Amino acid sequence: MKIAIIGTGYVGLVTGACFASKGHDVICVDVIEEKVSKINEGIAPIYEEGLDELLKELVPKKKLKATLNAKDAVMLSELIIICVGTPSKDEAIFDYTYLEEATKNVGLALKESDDYKVVVIKSTCSPGTTLNLIKPILEETSGKESGEDFGLGFNPEFLREGVAVEDFLNPDRIVIGGIDERSIKSIRTVFEDFDSPILEVDPTTAEMIKITSNSFLAMKISFINEIANITEKIGSDIQDVAKGMGLDHRISDKFLRAGLGWGGSCFPKDISALYHQSKEVGVPSKLLESTIAANKKQPLRAVEILKSALEDRSFEGKKIVILGLAFKPDTDDMRDAVSIPIINHLLDKDAIIYATDPIAIENAKGYLDHSNLHFVKDPAEALEDADACILVTEWKKFALLTPKIFAESMKTPILIDGRRFFDPAKMRAEGVIYYGIGLGK
Ligand code: UGA
């Protein structure tokens, strides 16, 4: 099938590369010239495991190319997948500026074409958007009728950043929300050789499945985080509790890792938008509201624990090391990273922060700026003479920090393990004053 992908962020480019790897002919569209040139050179402009390899193989074979010209791409394609970003606006609603712009361009191209084409939305949006926003824009700009002259649908993505290629090629399920049978049939064609259950629904249900899946996962994490705060006090270990719970297939151990909270470009904005919509339609969700509130508090658990560990209960003038800045490992994404409120809180209390991350330091500089904040590349160097350390992001690389390094380099070897990354027994055996989220004394 000939496919146009509008927007080459991690969702768009991964979608394009994976469909090309299945034998389809893919043209990716972006407004940034540099991205387009890089893709055409076979280089991924973003980091995603396995993506560079796919581009290196598929671009020379002419299965995948990129262009700045949306109209040409649409004219040449049977399926047009819109994957532009829908960032959050005013914290609670999606900003559809890029989505509307991309939809208009697709509509204008449809106007010039005599062929039946199907437009698919992959950008996350509030339930109802495909029918109430996208459809009218497409009909107005193309002068054509959906269902008659062109097809339309919503096909959610369930890709985790960092492992998006793997997630795309091995999905748990494929959800196709189409306005009619013909649209659904066309979209189904590109998923023919995927070995996963396919669910066919209307576009609003598909949008709801996407946003509620993310909200549920966020709620699951917040649940285990709140339980971790309890286990800490009553003297049991959240890891064993989660393991015991997770062995029940109805619960599962996935997304049951307690820590300092969830961040990123998806969970925070999706759950806020759904909560906002629940209020708008007159059924405000208490669970969504509490999940958001619990996650706002969770990063500061690290600060509370640290405060109680410091002899004078004061952060003033203390050198505190932050291990990990990105919202999760294997990405340089700082959007809604929990490192931000932790660092800001400590800086407010006059601490001196030495923060390190394998790849997110450059991005972090756009989010954090203070004369008492120092970014350090080498974690071992950061630890020298420190009063305390908080592990915020569980990068594998931090495993190189042995208990001895903490014990010998730091002034006082206080370690708050916000992701339960290190072995408490080994740390304590070496003299490290170790605290783990959800670990009772
Ligand atoms: C999330 C979803 O997992 C994807 O299915 C979805 O497609 C994507 O959002 C999206 O809407 O585009 P992502 O934001 O890349 O993917 O990251 P996750 O791996 O889901 O992690 C989200 C946050 O939860 C991170 O801050 C992570 O540290 C935290 N987390 C995750 C926990 O604290 N505990 C866990 O057990 C799992």
mmCIF file with all atom_site columns, N, CA and C and ligand atoms in Angstrom, residues 10-11 48 122 124 156-163 167 173 210 213-214 217-218 220-222 224-225 253-270 295 326-329 331 333 335-338 392-394 418-419, ligand 1:
data_model
loop_
_atom_site.group_PDB
_atom_site.id
_atom_site.type_symbol
_atom_site.label_atom_id
_atom_site.label_alt_id
_atom_site.label_comp_id
_atom_site.label_asym_id
_atom_site.label_entity_id
_atom_site.label_seq_id
_atom_site.pdbx_PDB_ins_code
_atom_site.Cartn_x
_atom_site.Cartn_y
_atom_site.Cartn_z
_atom_site.occupancy
_atom_site.B_iso_or_equiv
_atom_site.pdbx_formal_charge
_atom_site.auth_seq_id
_atom_site.auth_comp_id
_atom_site.auth_asym_id
_atom_site.auth_atom_id
_atom_site.pdbx_PDB_model_num
ATOM   1   N N   . TYR A 1 10  ? 8.490  10.658 17.185 1.00 0.00 ? 10  TYR A N   1
ATOM   2   C CA  . TYR A 1 10  ? 8.790  9.239  17.394 1.00 0.00 ? 10  TYR A CA  1
ATOM   3   C C   . TYR A 1 10  ? 7.645  8.343  16.949 1.00 0.00 ? 10  TYR A C   1
ATOM   4   N N   . VAL A 1 11  ? 6.401  8.834  17.046 1.00 0.00 ? 11  VAL A N   1
ATOM   5   C CA  . VAL A 1 11  ? 5.273  8.000  16.606 1.00 0.00 ? 11  VAL A CA  1
ATOM   6   C C   . VAL A 1 11  ? 5.248  7.917  15.073 1.00 0.00 ? 11  VAL A C   1
ATOM   7   N N   . GLU A 1 48  ? 15.581 6.160  18.707 1.00 0.00 ? 48  GLU A N   1
ATOM   8   C CA  . GLU A 1 48  ? 14.672 5.065  19.072 1.00 0.00 ? 48  GLU A CA  1
ATOM   9   C C   . GLU A 1 48  ? 15.412 3.778  18.734 1.00 0.00 ? 48  GLU A C   1
ATOM   10  N N   . LYS A 1 122 ? -3.578 9.435  14.218 1.00 0.00 ? 122 LYS A N   1
ATOM   11  C CA  . LYS A 1 122 ? -2.870 8.684  15.253 1.00 0.00 ? 122 LYS A CA  1
ATOM   12  C C   . LYS A 1 122 ? -2.523 9.599  16.430 1.00 0.00 ? 122 LYS A C   1
ATOM   13  N N   . THR A 1 124 ? -2.747 11.628 19.622 1.00 0.00 ? 124 THR A N   1
ATOM   14  C CA  . THR A 1 124 ? -3.682 11.449 20.743 1.00 0.00 ? 124 THR A CA  1
ATOM   15  C C   . THR A 1 124 ? -4.550 12.691 20.898 1.00 0.00 ? 124 THR A C   1
ATOM   16  N N   . PRO A 1 156 ? -5.230 4.335  17.337 1.00 0.00 ? 156 PRO A N   1
ATOM   17  C CA  . PRO A 1 156 ? -4.324 4.759  18.407 1.00 0.00 ? 156 PRO A CA  1
ATOM   18  C C   . PRO A 1 156 ? -2.982 4.045  18.382 1.00 0.00 ? 156 PRO A C   1
ATOM   19  N N   . GLU A 1 157 ? -1.969 4.760  18.929 1.00 0.00 ? 157 GLU A N   1
ATOM   20  C CA  . GLU A 1 157 ? -0.660 4.111  19.090 1.00 0.00 ? 157 GLU A CA  1
ATOM   21  C C   . GLU A 1 157 ? -0.471 3.791  20.569 1.00 0.00 ? 157 GLU A C   1
ATOM   22  N N   . PHE A 1 158 ? 0.204  2.668  20.821 1.00 0.00 ? 158 PHE A N   1
ATOM   23  C CA  . PHE A 1 158 ? 0.500  2.280  22.208 1.00 0.00 ? 158 PHE A CA  1
ATOM   24  C C   . PHE A 1 158 ? 2.008  2.085  22.345 1.00 0.00 ? 158 PHE A C   1
ATOM   25  N N   . LEU A 1 159 ? 2.769  3.057  21.821 1.00 0.00 ? 159 LEU A N   1
ATOM   26  C CA  . LEU A 1 159 ? 4.224  2.916  21.759 1.00 0.00 ? 159 LEU A CA  1
ATOM   27  C C   . LEU A 1 159 ? 4.905  3.609  22.923 1.00 0.00 ? 159 LEU A C   1
ATOM   28  N N   . ARG A 1 160 ? 5.752  2.868  23.621 1.00 0.00 ? 160 ARG A N   1
ATOM   29  C CA  . ARG A 1 160 ? 6.552  3.495  24.671 1.00 0.00 ? 160 ARG A CA  1
ATOM   30  C C   . ARG A 1 160 ? 7.790  4.095  24.030 1.00 0.00 ? 160 ARG A C   1
ATOM   31  N N   . GLU A 1 161 ? 8.119  5.339  24.404 1.00 0.00 ? 161 GLU A N   1
ATOM   32  C CA  . GLU A 1 161 ? 9.337  5.970  23.895 1.00 0.00 ? 161 GLU A CA  1
ATOM   33  C C   . GLU A 1 161 ? 10.532 5.097  24.231 1.00 0.00 ? 161 GLU A C   1
ATOM   34  N N   . GLY A 1 162 ? 11.463 4.986  23.318 1.00 0.00 ? 162 GLY A N   1
ATOM   35  C CA  . GLY A 1 162 ? 12.669 4.189  23.578 1.00 0.00 ? 162 GLY A CA  1
ATOM   36  C C   . GLY A 1 162 ? 12.542 2.782  23.029 1.00 0.00 ? 162 GLY A C   1
ATOM   37  N N   . VAL A 1 163 ? 11.354 2.191  23.143 1.00 0.00 ? 163 VAL A N   1
ATOM   38  C CA  . VAL A 1 163 ? 11.148 0.827  22.621 1.00 0.00 ? 163 VAL A CA  1
ATOM   39  C C   . VAL A 1 163 ? 9.969  0.821  21.639 1.00 0.00 ? 163 VAL A C   1
ATOM   40  N N   . ASP A 1 167 ? 7.518  -2.180 20.198 1.00 0.00 ? 167 ASP A N   1
ATOM   41  C CA  . ASP A 1 167 ? 6.087  -2.102 20.525 1.00 0.00 ? 167 ASP A CA  1
ATOM   42  C C   . ASP A 1 167 ? 5.234  -2.089 19.261 1.00 0.00 ? 167 ASP A C   1
ATOM   43  N N   . ARG A 1 173 ? -2.499 -5.368 20.979 1.00 0.00 ? 173 ARG A N   1
ATOM   44  C CA  . ARG A 1 173 ? -3.750 -5.267 20.219 1.00 0.00 ? 173 ARG A CA  1
ATOM   45  C C   . ARG A 1 173 ? -3.646 -4.123 19.226 1.00 0.00 ? 173 ARG A C   1
ATOM   46  N N   . LYS A 1 210 ? -7.565 4.708  23.744 1.00 0.00 ? 210 LYS A N   1
ATOM   47  C CA  . LYS A 1 210 ? -6.204 5.235  23.871 1.00 0.00 ? 210 LYS A CA  1
ATOM   48  C C   . LYS A 1 210 ? -6.017 6.004  25.185 1.00 0.00 ? 210 LYS A C   1
ATOM   49  N N   . SER A 1 213 ? -6.450 3.892  28.400 1.00 0.00 ? 213 SER A N   1
ATOM   50  C CA  . SER A 1 213 ? -5.345 2.948  28.646 1.00 0.00 ? 213 SER A CA  1
ATOM   51  C C   . SER A 1 213 ? -4.223 3.673  29.377 1.00 0.00 ? 213 SER A C   1
ATOM   52  N N   . ASN A 1 214 ? -3.840 4.852  28.863 1.00 0.00 ? 214 ASN A N   1
ATOM   53  C CA  . ASN A 1 214 ? -2.773 5.619  29.521 1.00 0.00 ? 214 ASN A CA  1
ATOM   54  C C   . ASN A 1 214 ? -3.187 6.040  30.928 1.00 0.00 ? 214 ASN A C   1
ATOM   55  N N   . LEU A 1 217 ? -2.979 3.031  33.289 1.00 0.00 ? 217 LEU A N   1
ATOM   56  C CA  . LEU A 1 217 ? -1.592 2.689  33.644 1.00 0.00 ? 217 LEU A CA  1
ATOM   57  C C   . LEU A 1 217 ? -1.041 3.693  34.655 1.00 0.00 ? 217 LEU A C   1
ATOM   58  N N   . ALA A 1 218 ? -1.343 4.973  34.431 1.00 0.00 ? 218 ALA A N   1
ATOM   59  C CA  . ALA A 1 218 ? -0.888 6.008  35.370 1.00 0.00 ? 218 ALA A CA  1
ATOM   60  C C   . ALA A 1 218 ? -1.518 5.767  36.747 1.00 0.00 ? 218 ALA A C   1
ATOM   61  N N   . LYS A 1 220 ? -2.506 2.912  37.935 1.00 0.00 ? 220 LYS A N   1
ATOM   62  C CA  . LYS A 1 220 ? -1.904 1.707  38.505 1.00 0.00 ? 220 LYS A CA  1
ATOM   63  C C   . LYS A 1 220 ? -0.585 2.071  39.206 1.00 0.00 ? 220 LYS A C   1
ATOM   64  N N   . ILE A 1 221 ? 0.209  2.919  38.539 1.00 0.00 ? 221 ILE A N   1
ATOM   65  C CA  . ILE A 1 221 ? 1.495  3.323  39.138 1.00 0.00 ? 221 ILE A CA  1
ATOM   66  C C   . ILE A 1 221 ? 1.243  4.156  40.398 1.00 0.00 ? 221 ILE A C   1
ATOM   67  N N   . SER A 1 222 ? 0.294  5.087  40.302 1.00 0.00 ? 222 SER A N   1
ATOM   68  C CA  . SER A 1 222 ? 0.017  5.918  41.487 1.00 0.00 ? 222 SER A CA  1
ATOM   69  C C   . SER A 1 222 ? -0.496 5.068  42.641 1.00 0.00 ? 222 SER A C   1
ATOM   70  N N   . ILE A 1 224 ? 0.334  1.910  43.307 1.00 0.00 ? 224 ILE A N   1
ATOM   71  C CA  . ILE A 1 224 ? 1.441  1.203  43.944 1.00 0.00 ? 224 ILE A CA  1
ATOM   72  C C   . ILE A 1 224 ? 2.362  2.197  44.672 1.00 0.00 ? 224 ILE A C   1
ATOM   73  N N   . ASN A 1 225 ? 2.470  3.422  44.155 1.00 0.00 ? 225 ASN A N   1
ATOM   74  C CA  . ASN A 1 225 ? 3.288  4.433  44.835 1.00 0.00 ? 225 ASN A CA  1
ATOM   75  C C   . ASN A 1 225 ? 2.690  4.782  46.198 1.00 0.00 ? 225 ASN A C   1
ATOM   76  N N   . ASP A 1 253 ? 2.113  -7.926 36.914 1.00 0.00 ? 253 ASP A N   1
ATOM   77  C CA  . ASP A 1 253 ? 3.166  -7.118 37.554 1.00 0.00 ? 253 ASP A CA  1
ATOM   78  C C   . ASP A 1 253 ? 3.623  -5.944 36.691 1.00 0.00 ? 253 ASP A C   1
ATOM   79  N N   . LYS A 1 254 ? 3.021  -5.780 35.513 1.00 0.00 ? 254 LYS A N   1
ATOM   80  C CA  . LYS A 1 254 ? 3.445  -4.685 34.619 1.00 0.00 ? 254 LYS A CA  1
ATOM   81  C C   . LYS A 1 254 ? 2.951  -3.340 35.162 1.00 0.00 ? 254 LYS A C   1
ATOM   82  N N   . PHE A 1 255 ? 3.826  -2.350 35.060 1.00 0.00 ? 255 PHE A N   1
ATOM   83  C CA  . PHE A 1 255 ? 3.488  -0.998 35.527 1.00 0.00 ? 255 PHE A CA  1
ATOM   84  C C   . PHE A 1 255 ? 3.081  -0.991 37.003 1.00 0.00 ? 255 PHE A C   1
ATOM   85  N N   . LEU A 1 256 ? 3.781  -1.826 37.751 1.00 0.00 ? 256 LEU A N   1
ATOM   86  C CA  . LEU A 1 256 ? 3.536  -1.908 39.176 1.00 0.00 ? 256 LEU A CA  1
ATOM   87  C C   . LEU A 1 256 ? 4.850  -1.637 39.925 1.00 0.00 ? 256 LEU A C   1
ATOM   88  N N   . ARG A 1 257 ? 5.767  -0.927 39.236 1.00 0.00 ? 257 ARG A N   1
ATOM   89  C CA  . ARG A 1 257 ? 7.038  -0.587 39.873 1.00 0.00 ? 257 ARG A CA  1
ATOM   90  C C   . ARG A 1 257 ? 6.888  0.748  40.609 1.00 0.00 ? 257 ARG A C   1
ATOM   91  N N   . ALA A 1 258 ? 7.003  0.690  41.916 1.00 0.00 ? 258 ALA A N   1
ATOM   92  C CA  . ALA A 1 258 ? 6.856  1.918  42.696 1.00 0.00 ? 258 ALA A CA  1
ATOM   93  C C   . ALA A 1 258 ? 8.077  2.814  42.488 1.00 0.00 ? 258 ALA A C   1
ATOM   94  N N   . GLY A 1 259 ? 7.859  4.108  42.581 1.00 0.00 ? 259 GLY A N   1
ATOM   95  C CA  . GLY A 1 259 ? 8.966  5.045  42.398 1.00 0.00 ? 259 GLY A CA  1
ATOM   96  C C   . GLY A 1 259 ? 8.573  6.444  42.792 1.00 0.00 ? 259 GLY A C   1
ATOM   97  N N   . LEU A 1 260 ? 9.137  7.413  42.061 1.00 0.00 ? 260 LEU A N   1
ATOM   98  C CA  . LEU A 1 260 ? 8.888  8.816  42.405 1.00 0.00 ? 260 LEU A CA  1
ATOM   99  C C   . LEU A 1 260 ? 7.806  9.441  41.542 1.00 0.00 ? 260 LEU A C   1
ATOM   100 N N   . GLY A 1 261 ? 7.084  8.592  40.778 1.00 0.00 ? 261 GLY A N   1
ATOM   101 C CA  . GLY A 1 261 ? 5.966  9.117  39.988 1.00 0.00 ? 261 GLY A CA  1
ATOM   102 C C   . GLY A 1 261 ? 6.197  8.978  38.499 1.00 0.00 ? 261 GLY A C   1
ATOM   103 N N   . TRP A 1 262 ? 5.123  9.189  37.747 1.00 0.00 ? 262 TRP A N   1
ATOM   104 C CA  . TRP A 1 262 ? 5.203  9.079  36.293 1.00 0.00 ? 262 TRP A CA  1
ATOM   105 C C   . TRP A 1 262 ? 5.317  10.459 35.654 1.00 0.00 ? 262 TRP A C   1
ATOM   106 N N   . GLY A 1 263 ? 6.037  10.510 34.519 1.00 0.00 ? 263 GLY A N   1
ATOM   107 C CA  . GLY A 1 263 ? 6.175  11.763 33.783 1.00 0.00 ? 263 GLY A CA  1
ATOM   108 C C   . GLY A 1 263 ? 6.107  11.483 32.300 1.00 0.00 ? 263 GLY A C   1
ATOM   109 N N   . GLY A 1 264 ? 6.736  12.344 31.496 1.00 0.00 ? 264 GLY A N   1
ATOM   110 C CA  . GLY A 1 264 ? 6.773  12.122 30.057 1.00 0.00 ? 264 GLY A CA  1
ATOM   111 C C   . GLY A 1 264 ? 5.765  12.966 29.301 1.00 0.00 ? 264 GLY A C   1
ATOM   112 N N   . SER A 1 265 ? 5.706  12.705 28.005 1.00 0.00 ? 265 SER A N   1
ATOM   113 C CA  . SER A 1 265 ? 4.865  13.535 27.135 1.00 0.00 ? 265 SER A CA  1
ATOM   114 C C   . SER A 1 265 ? 3.459  12.973 27.019 1.00 0.00 ? 265 SER A C   1
ATOM   115 N N   . CYS A 1 266 ? 3.185  11.823 27.658 1.00 0.00 ? 266 CYS A N   1
ATOM   116 C CA  . CYS A 1 266 ? 1.893  11.176 27.409 1.00 0.00 ? 266 CYS A CA  1
ATOM   117 C C   . CYS A 1 266 ? 1.009  11.082 28.639 1.00 0.00 ? 266 CYS A C   1
ATOM   118 N N   . PHE A 1 267 ? 1.443  10.354 29.662 1.00 0.00 ? 267 PHE A N   1
ATOM   119 C CA  . PHE A 1 267 ? 0.580  10.142 30.829 1.00 0.00 ? 267 PHE A CA  1
ATOM   120 C C   . PHE A 1 267 ? 0.042  11.458 31.411 1.00 0.00 ? 267 PHE A C   1
ATOM   121 N N   . PRO A 1 268 ? 0.940  12.424 31.733 1.00 0.00 ? 268 PRO A N   1
ATOM   122 C CA  . PRO A 1 268 ? 0.426  13.634 32.391 1.00 0.00 ? 268 PRO A CA  1
ATOM   123 C C   . PRO A 1 268 ? -0.640 14.354 31.563 1.00 0.00 ? 268 PRO A C   1
ATOM   124 N N   . LYS A 1 269 ? -0.385 14.493 30.257 1.00 0.00 ? 269 LYS A N   1
ATOM   125 C CA  . LYS A 1 269 ? -1.358 15.279 29.488 1.00 0.00 ? 269 LYS A CA  1
ATOM   126 C C   . LYS A 1 269 ? -2.622 14.465 29.191 1.00 0.00 ? 269 LYS A C   1
ATOM   127 N N   . ASP A 1 270 ? -2.474 13.172 28.991 1.00 0.00 ? 270 ASP A N   1
ATOM   128 C CA  . ASP A 1 270 ? -3.665 12.371 28.678 1.00 0.00 ? 270 ASP A CA  1
ATOM   129 C C   . ASP A 1 270 ? -4.623 12.298 29.865 1.00 0.00 ? 270 ASP A C   1
ATOM   130 N N   . ASN A 1 295 ? 0.246  11.894 42.075 1.00 0.00 ? 295 ASN A N   1
ATOM   131 C CA  . ASN A 1 295 ? 1.491  11.974 41.308 1.00 0.00 ? 295 ASN A CA  1
ATOM   132 C C   . ASN A 1 295 ? 2.215  13.302 41.506 1.00 0.00 ? 295 ASN A C   1
ATOM   133 N N   . ALA A 1 326 ? 16.164 12.545 32.986 1.00 0.00 ? 326 ALA A N   1
ATOM   134 C CA  . ALA A 1 326 ? 15.105 12.246 32.002 1.00 0.00 ? 326 ALA A CA  1
ATOM   135 C C   . ALA A 1 326 ? 13.896 11.608 32.678 1.00 0.00 ? 326 ALA A C   1
ATOM   136 N N   . PHE A 1 327 ? 12.722 11.685 32.047 1.00 0.00 ? 327 PHE A N   1
ATOM   137 C CA  . PHE A 1 327 ? 11.501 11.180 32.706 1.00 0.00 ? 327 PHE A CA  1
ATOM   138 C C   . PHE A 1 327 ? 11.511 9.665  32.868 1.00 0.00 ? 327 PHE A C   1
ATOM   139 N N   . LYS A 1 328 ? 12.357 9.003  32.104 1.00 0.00 ? 328 LYS A N   1
ATOM   140 C CA  . LYS A 1 328 ? 12.587 7.566  32.287 1.00 0.00 ? 328 LYS A CA  1
ATOM   141 C C   . LYS A 1 328 ? 13.916 7.235  31.612 1.00 0.00 ? 328 LYS A C   1
ATOM   142 N N   . PRO A 1 329 ? 14.479 6.043  31.814 1.00 0.00 ? 329 PRO A N   1
ATOM   143 C CA  . PRO A 1 329 ? 15.769 5.742  31.187 1.00 0.00 ? 329 PRO A CA  1
ATOM   144 C C   . PRO A 1 329 ? 15.653 5.607  29.673 1.00 0.00 ? 329 PRO A C   1
ATOM   145 N N   . THR A 1 331 ? 16.061 7.694  27.284 1.00 0.00 ? 331 THR A N   1
ATOM   146 C CA  . THR A 1 331 ? 15.530 8.817  26.507 1.00 0.00 ? 331 THR A CA  1
ATOM   147 C C   . THR A 1 331 ? 16.140 10.102 27.052 1.00 0.00 ? 331 THR A C   1
ATOM   148 N N   . ASP A 1 333 ? 14.280 12.782 26.928 1.00 0.00 ? 333 ASP A N   1
ATOM   149 C CA  . ASP A 1 333 ? 13.050 13.557 27.060 1.00 0.00 ? 333 ASP A CA  1
ATOM   150 C C   . ASP A 1 333 ? 12.882 14.051 28.499 1.00 0.00 ? 333 ASP A C   1
ATOM   151 N N   . ARG A 1 335 ? 10.238 16.134 29.313 1.00 0.00 ? 335 ARG A N   1
ATOM   152 C CA  . ARG A 1 335 ? 8.874  16.626 29.507 1.00 0.00 ? 335 ARG A CA  1
ATOM   153 C C   . ARG A 1 335 ? 8.244  16.003 30.764 1.00 0.00 ? 335 ARG A C   1
ATOM   154 N N   . ASP A 1 336 ? 7.804  16.844 31.668 1.00 0.00 ? 336 ASP A N   1
ATOM   155 C CA  . ASP A 1 336 ? 7.191  16.417 32.926 1.00 0.00 ? 336 ASP A CA  1
ATOM   156 C C   . ASP A 1 336 ? 8.042  15.398 33.694 1.00 0.00 ? 336 ASP A C   1
ATOM   157 N N   . ALA A 1 337 ? 9.357  15.545 33.590 1.00 0.00 ? 337 ALA A N   1
ATOM   158 C CA  . ALA A 1 337 ? 10.249 14.648 34.346 1.00 0.00 ? 337 ALA A CA  1
ATOM   159 C C   . ALA A 1 337 ? 10.139 14.984 35.833 1.00 0.00 ? 337 ALA A C   1
ATOM   160 N N   . VAL A 1 338 ? 10.115 13.957 36.688 1.00 0.00 ? 338 VAL A N   1
ATOM   161 C CA  . VAL A 1 338 ? 9.950  14.223 38.124 1.00 0.00 ? 338 VAL A CA  1
ATOM   162 C C   . VAL A 1 338 ? 11.219 14.839 38.731 1.00 0.00 ? 338 VAL A C   1
ATOM   163 N N   . VAL A 1 392 ? 16.930 9.332  40.709 1.00 0.00 ? 392 VAL A N   1
ATOM   164 C CA  . VAL A 1 392 ? 15.610 9.704  40.188 1.00 0.00 ? 392 VAL A CA  1
ATOM   165 C C   . VAL A 1 392 ? 15.244 8.875  38.952 1.00 0.00 ? 392 VAL A C   1
ATOM   166 N N   . THR A 1 393 ? 16.236 8.628  38.080 1.00 0.00 ? 393 THR A N   1
ATOM   167 C CA  . THR A 1 393 ? 15.977 7.855  36.856 1.00 0.00 ? 393 THR A CA  1
ATOM   168 C C   . THR A 1 393 ? 16.894 6.641  36.833 1.00 0.00 ? 393 THR A C   1
ATOM   169 N N   . GLU A 1 394 ? 16.320 5.461  36.615 1.00 0.00 ? 394 GLU A N   1
ATOM   170 C CA  . GLU A 1 394 ? 17.082 4.218  36.778 1.00 0.00 ? 394 GLU A CA  1
ATOM   171 C C   . GLU A 1 394 ? 17.878 3.815  35.522 1.00 0.00 ? 394 GLU A C   1
ATOM   172 N N   . GLY A 1 418 ? 15.163 6.334  44.619 1.00 0.00 ? 418 GLY A N   1
ATOM   173 C CA  . GLY A 1 418 ? 13.795 6.649  44.213 1.00 0.00 ? 418 GLY A CA  1
ATOM   174 C C   . GLY A 1 418 ? 13.181 5.646  43.261 1.00 0.00 ? 418 GLY A C   1
ATOM   175 N N   . ARG A 1 419 ? 13.981 4.696  42.753 1.00 0.00 ? 419 ARG A N   1
ATOM   176 C CA  . ARG A 1 419 ? 13.426 3.712  41.798 1.00 0.00 ? 419 ARG A CA  1
ATOM   177 C C   . ARG A 1 419 ? 13.752 2.284  42.198 1.00 0.00 ? 419 ARG A C   1
HETATM 178 C C1  . UGA B 2 .   ? 3.288  5.674  27.491 1.00 0.00 ? 1   UGA B C1  1
HETATM 179 C C2  . UGA B 2 .   ? 2.556  4.320  27.335 1.00 0.00 ? 1   UGA B C2  1
HETATM 180 O O1  . UGA B 2 .   ? 3.237  3.307  28.079 1.00 0.00 ? 1   UGA B O1  1
HETATM 181 C C3  . UGA B 2 .   ? 2.470  3.895  25.862 1.00 0.00 ? 1   UGA B C3  1
HETATM 182 O O2  . UGA B 2 .   ? 1.700  2.712  25.747 1.00 0.00 ? 1   UGA B O2  1
HETATM 183 C C4  . UGA B 2 .   ? 1.775  5.026  25.082 1.00 0.00 ? 1   UGA B C4  1
HETATM 184 O O3  . UGA B 2 .   ? 1.669  4.714  23.704 1.00 0.00 ? 1   UGA B O3  1
HETATM 185 C C5  . UGA B 2 .   ? 2.589  6.301  25.235 1.00 0.00 ? 1   UGA B C5  1
HETATM 186 O O4  . UGA B 2 .   ? 2.637  6.643  26.644 1.00 0.00 ? 1   UGA B O4  1
HETATM 187 C C6  . UGA B 2 .   ? 1.894  7.381  24.434 1.00 0.00 ? 1   UGA B C6  1
HETATM 188 O O5  . UGA B 2 .   ? 0.748  7.741  24.780 1.00 0.00 ? 1   UGA B O5  1
HETATM 189 O O6  . UGA B 2 .   ? 2.409  7.797  23.380 1.00 0.00 ? 1   UGA B O6  1
HETATM 190 P P1  . UGA B 2 .   ? 5.859  6.461  27.582 1.00 0.00 ? 1   UGA B P1  1
HETATM 191 O O7  . UGA B 2 .   ? 5.305  7.800  28.004 1.00 0.00 ? 1   UGA B O7  1
HETATM 192 O O8  . UGA B 2 .   ? 6.867  6.397  26.521 1.00 0.00 ? 1   UGA B O8  1
HETATM 193 O O9  . UGA B 2 .   ? 4.641  5.492  27.101 1.00 0.00 ? 1   UGA B O9  1
HETATM 194 O O10 . UGA B 2 .   ? 6.525  5.843  28.894 1.00 0.00 ? 1   UGA B O10 1
HETATM 195 P P2  . UGA B 2 .   ? 6.254  4.624  29.881 1.00 0.00 ? 1   UGA B P2  1
HETATM 196 O O11 . UGA B 2 .   ? 7.291  3.599  29.672 1.00 0.00 ? 1   UGA B O11 1
HETATM 197 O O12 . UGA B 2 .   ? 4.850  4.203  29.830 1.00 0.00 ? 1   UGA B O12 1
HETATM 198 O O13 . UGA B 2 .   ? 6.536  5.345  31.287 1.00 0.00 ? 1   UGA B O13 1
HETATM 199 C C7  . UGA B 2 .   ? 5.738  6.453  31.722 1.00 0.00 ? 1   UGA B C7  1
HETATM 200 C C8  . UGA B 2 .   ? 6.164  6.900  33.097 1.00 0.00 ? 1   UGA B C8  1
HETATM 201 O O14 . UGA B 2 .   ? 5.754  5.948  34.083 1.00 0.00 ? 1   UGA B O14 1
HETATM 202 C C9  . UGA B 2 .   ? 7.670  7.058  33.289 1.00 0.00 ? 1   UGA B C9  1
HETATM 203 O O15 . UGA B 2 .   ? 7.911  8.241  34.023 1.00 0.00 ? 1   UGA B O15 1
HETATM 204 C C10 . UGA B 2 .   ? 8.087  5.830  34.093 1.00 0.00 ? 1   UGA B C10 1
HETATM 205 O O16 . UGA B 2 .   ? 9.205  6.070  34.898 1.00 0.00 ? 1   UGA B O16 1
HETATM 206 C C11 . UGA B 2 .   ? 6.837  5.609  34.935 1.00 0.00 ? 1   UGA B C11 1
HETATM 207 N N1  . UGA B 2 .   ? 6.648  4.208  35.373 1.00 0.00 ? 1   UGA B N1  1
HETATM 208 C C12 . UGA B 2 .   ? 6.390  3.235  34.478 1.00 0.00 ? 1   UGA B C12 1
HETATM 209 C C13 . UGA B 2 .   ? 6.696  3.908  36.739 1.00 0.00 ? 1   UGA B C13 1
HETATM 210 O O17 . UGA B 2 .   ? 6.918  4.806  37.595 1.00 0.00 ? 1   UGA B O17 1
HETATM 211 N N2  . UGA B 2 .   ? 6.466  2.619  37.138 1.00 0.00 ? 1   UGA B N2  1
HETATM 212 C C14 . UGA B 2 .   ? 6.202  1.621  36.247 1.00 0.00 ? 1   UGA B C14 1
HETATM 213 O O18 . UGA B 2 .   ? 5.990  0.462  36.690 1.00 0.00 ? 1   UGA B O18 1
HETATM 214 C C15 . UGA B 2 .   ? 6.168  1.930  34.890 1.00 0.00 ? 1   UGA B C15 1
#
